[in-house]
Short mmCIF file of C-alpha atoms in Angstrom, two decimals:
data_model
loop_
_atom_site.label_atom_id
_atom_site.label_comp_id
_atom_site.label_asym_id
_atom_site.label_seq_id
_atom_site.Cartn_x
_atom_site.Cartn_y
_atom_site.Cartn_z
CA ALA A 87 0.00 0.00 0.00
CA PRO A 88 1.27 3.51 -0.74
CA ILE A 89 2.48 5.66 2.12
CA ARG A 90 -0.03 8.32 3.16
CA GLY A 91 0.95 11.64 4.66
CA PRO A 92 2.68 14.93 3.86
CA VAL A 93 6.35 14.94 2.85
CA GLY A 94 8.89 17.39 4.23
CA ALA A 95 12.52 18.39 3.79
CA GLU A 96 15.40 16.07 3.04
CA THR A 97 17.50 14.87 5.97
CA ALA A 98 20.65 12.79 6.43
CA LEU A 99 20.32 9.48 8.27
CA ARG A 100 23.34 9.65 10.57
CA GLY A 101 24.59 7.23 13.20
CA THR A 102 25.68 4.29 11.02
CA SER A 103 28.62 3.56 8.71
CA GLN A 104 26.50 4.15 5.61
CA ASN A 105 25.90 7.56 4.08
CA LEU A 106 22.13 7.45 3.66
CA ALA A 107 19.59 10.08 2.73
CA GLY A 108 16.02 10.41 3.88
CA ARG A 109 13.20 12.87 4.20
CA TRP A 110 10.86 13.97 6.94
CA ARG A 111 7.32 12.72 6.72
CA VAL A 112 4.20 12.57 8.84
CA VAL A 113 2.30 9.33 8.36
CA GLU A 114 -0.74 7.69 9.88
CA LEU A 115 0.74 5.66 12.72
CA ASP A 116 -1.20 2.58 11.68
CA ASP A 117 0.55 2.64 8.29
CA ILE A 118 3.95 1.93 9.87
CA ILE A 119 4.81 -1.77 9.97
CA ASN A 120 6.46 -2.06 13.38
CA SER A 121 7.79 -5.23 14.98
CA HIS A 122 5.36 -5.17 17.93
CA ASP A 123 2.11 -3.56 18.97
CA ALA A 124 1.48 -1.51 22.11
CA ALA A 125 1.17 -4.68 24.19
CA LEU A 126 4.51 -5.98 22.83
CA ARG A 127 2.80 -8.67 20.77
CA SER A 128 4.77 -9.59 17.64
CA ASN A 129 3.45 -8.21 14.37
CA PRO A 130 3.18 -11.05 11.78
CA GLU A 131 3.61 -8.49 8.97
CA PHE A 132 7.07 -7.48 10.23
CA PRO A 133 9.92 -9.57 8.74
CA PRO A 134 11.61 -11.44 11.64
CA ARG A 135 15.06 -10.98 10.05
CA TYR A 136 14.82 -7.25 10.76
CA GLN A 137 14.06 -7.64 14.46
CA ARG A 138 17.43 -7.18 16.13
CA ARG A 139 16.12 -6.85 19.68
CA ASN A 140 14.25 -9.30 21.86
CA LEU A 141 11.42 -7.08 23.06
CA SER A 142 10.07 -9.94 25.17
CA SER A 143 13.13 -9.76 27.44
CA ASP A 144 12.64 -8.12 30.83
CA ALA A 145 15.29 -5.49 30.08
CA GLN A 146 13.64 -4.40 26.83
CA LYS A 147 10.18 -4.45 28.39
CA MET A 148 11.45 -2.14 31.12
CA LYS A 149 13.03 0.16 28.53
CA VAL A 150 9.80 0.45 26.52
CA GLU A 151 7.83 1.00 29.73
CA ALA A 152 10.22 3.79 30.73
CA ILE A 153 10.02 5.54 27.34
CA SER A 154 6.23 5.34 27.25
CA GLY A 155 5.73 6.08 30.94
CA ALA A 156 6.96 8.97 33.04
CA ARG A 157 9.83 9.62 30.62
CA PHE A 158 7.56 10.05 27.61
CA ASP A 159 8.56 13.36 26.06
CA PRO A 160 7.26 14.41 22.62
CA ALA A 161 10.17 16.85 22.30
CA ARG A 162 12.57 13.89 22.21
CA LEU A 163 10.67 12.17 19.38
CA GLY A 164 11.40 14.74 16.69
CA ASP A 165 14.66 15.88 15.11
CA ALA A 166 17.85 14.33 16.52
CA PRO A 167 21.47 14.13 15.32
CA GLU A 168 21.37 10.34 14.78
CA VAL A 169 18.78 7.66 14.00
CA GLN A 170 19.36 6.14 17.45
CA GLY A 171 17.29 9.01 18.85
CA GLY A 172 14.36 11.17 17.88
CA ALA A 173 11.70 10.18 15.36
CA PRO A 174 11.64 6.56 14.15
CA THR A 175 13.02 5.70 10.71
CA MET A 176 11.13 3.63 8.16
CA GLY A 177 11.85 2.26 4.71
CA PRO A 178 9.92 3.05 1.52
CA ASP A 179 7.88 -0.14 2.14
CA ARG A 180 6.63 1.22 5.51
CA ILE A 181 8.76 -1.18 7.57
CA ALA A 182 10.22 0.38 10.72
CA GLU A 183 14.02 0.24 10.51
CA ALA A 184 15.15 2.28 13.54
CA GLY A 185 13.42 3.46 16.68
CA ARG A 186 10.90 0.62 16.90
CA GLY A 187 10.72 0.98 20.67
CA ARG A 188 10.02 4.68 20.28
CA GLY A 189 7.31 3.83 17.77
CA ILE A 190 5.71 1.52 20.33
CA ALA A 191 5.85 4.32 22.91
CA ILE A 192 4.03 6.67 20.52
CA ARG A 193 1.37 4.05 19.85
CA ARG A 194 0.90 3.56 23.59
CA ALA A 195 0.48 7.31 24.05
CA TYR A 196 -2.36 7.37 21.53
CA GLU A 197 -4.02 4.17 22.76
CA ARG A 198 -3.59 4.42 26.53
CA ASP A 199 -3.66 8.16 27.18
CA PRO A 200 -5.21 9.83 24.13
CA SER A 201 -6.21 13.05 25.90
CA GLY A 202 -2.90 13.36 27.73
CA LYS A 203 0.29 11.96 26.20
CA GLY A 204 -1.37 11.27 22.87
CA ALA A 205 -2.68 14.82 22.55
CA ALA A 206 0.69 16.23 23.66
CA TYR A 207 2.54 14.18 21.05
CA ARG A 208 0.11 15.19 18.31
CA ALA A 209 0.47 18.86 19.25
CA GLY A 210 4.24 18.45 19.21
CA VAL A 211 4.19 17.03 15.68
CA ILE A 212 2.03 19.92 14.45
CA LYS A 213 4.32 22.45 16.14
CA THR A 214 7.48 20.83 14.72
CA ALA A 215 6.13 20.34 11.19
CA PRO A 216 6.92 23.79 9.66
CA GLY A 217 10.58 23.59 10.68
CA LEU A 218 10.85 20.25 8.86
CA GLY A 219 9.19 21.49 5.68
CA ILE A 220 5.80 19.94 6.42
CA ASP A 221 2.47 21.76 6.15
CA PRO A 222 0.93 21.68 9.66
CA ALA A 223 -2.57 22.03 8.19
CA ALA A 224 -2.10 18.66 6.49
CA VAL A 225 -1.15 17.11 9.83
CA GLU A 226 -4.18 18.52 11.64
CA GLY A 227 -6.48 16.49 9.40
CA MET A 228 -4.80 13.19 10.29
CA ARG A 229 -6.19 10.71 12.83
CA ARG A 230 -3.01 9.55 14.59
CA PRO A 231 -0.06 11.35 12.98
CA GLY A 232 3.44 10.04 13.52
CA LEU A 233 6.62 11.91 12.61
CA VAL A 234 9.19 9.69 10.88
CA ARG A 235 12.34 9.79 8.85
CA GLU A 236 11.66 8.01 5.57
CA ARG A 237 14.78 6.45 4.03
CA THR A 238 15.13 7.42 0.35
CA THR A 239 18.53 5.89 -0.46
CA PRO A 240 17.89 2.51 -2.15
CA LEU A 241 19.46 -0.45 -0.32
CA ASP A 242 19.89 -4.08 -1.26
CA GLU A 243 19.03 -6.67 1.38
CA ALA A 244 22.55 -6.95 2.80
CA ALA A 245 22.94 -3.18 3.13
CA ARG A 246 19.51 -2.87 4.72
CA LEU A 247 20.29 -5.52 7.30
CA LYS A 248 23.55 -3.72 8.07
CA PHE A 249 21.76 -0.39 8.49
CA ILE A 250 19.17 -1.89 10.84
CA ARG A 251 21.85 -3.66 12.87
CA GLU A 252 23.91 -0.49 13.26
CA ALA A 253 20.86 1.66 13.93
CA ASP A 254 19.92 -0.71 16.75
CA ALA A 255 23.26 -0.08 18.48
CA PRO A 256 22.22 2.54 21.07
CA THR A 257 24.40 5.40 22.21
CA THR A 258 23.52 4.45 25.80
CA GLY A 259 22.85 0.96 27.06
CA GLY A 260 23.43 -2.12 24.95
CA PHE A 261 22.33 -5.54 23.81
CA GLY A 262 21.82 -8.35 26.25
CA ALA A 263 24.01 -11.39 25.72
CA GLY A 264 21.40 -13.21 23.62
CA GLU A 265 20.71 -10.13 21.51
CA ALA A 266 24.42 -9.57 20.91
CA ALA A 267 24.83 -13.19 19.80
CA ARG A 268 21.96 -12.87 17.32
CA SER A 269 23.33 -9.60 15.99
CA ASP A 270 26.85 -11.03 15.62
CA ALA A 271 25.49 -14.11 13.86
CA ALA A 272 23.58 -11.97 11.37
CA ALA A 273 26.74 -10.02 10.61
CA MET A 274 28.71 -13.17 9.73
CA THR A 275 29.14 -13.68 6.00
CA ASP A 276 30.36 -16.82 4.20
CA THR A 277 33.69 -15.07 3.61
CA THR A 278 34.07 -14.32 7.32
CA VAL A 279 33.31 -17.91 8.32
CA LYS A 280 35.77 -19.36 5.78
CA ALA A 281 38.50 -17.02 7.03
CA ILE A 282 38.33 -18.30 10.62
CA GLN A 283 41.38 -20.41 11.43
CA PRO A 284 41.18 -23.64 13.45
CA GLY A 285 41.87 -23.45 17.17
CA ASP A 286 41.32 -20.53 19.52
CA VAL A 287 38.95 -17.99 17.97
CA ASN A 288 40.78 -15.29 19.95
CA SER A 289 44.18 -16.20 18.52
CA ALA A 290 46.25 -13.73 16.50
CA ALA A 291 45.33 -15.57 13.29
CA ASN A 292 41.66 -14.84 13.87
CA ARG A 293 42.02 -11.10 14.60
#
């Protein structure tokens, strides 16, 4: 389905090793294909290969609860220097690539506290829109607007997986042991595996 919502100014997607371009956009929140819903139930439409974090872990549940709870701040869900903060990032196919936890927090604001946090977030998007090249009048007519960065640089599957993996590396905090193992496994290519020498994986030959 085509993406609905007004388009804004171009923006660089910083915070990873790839030099990617994007643009600001306000979309209907329900149009974003996120990994989980507000209750942290897995979304069957979201490709499992793109889910780098185990949101069912206690640590990730606590993080989402914190973002969507007392720490929920619409001002921190807009422009930010890197994709690890601010508005979520999605691909041209509507799949959430970075900031999936933040996307869940926004959904919770609309669903659980529509007249409080939801209204505050909506007002924040409308207020921020002109500075990002978006017509605020177009946002006012939307049901549940969500501010996103939309990636415009085309990526093949390998490059997309790399972008998502690097975008999931937070500037504060980190993966749990299981998450790190899954991320490391996804990063292993056939060439890397063939290059590993027998014996101690920490030996000089394997560095």
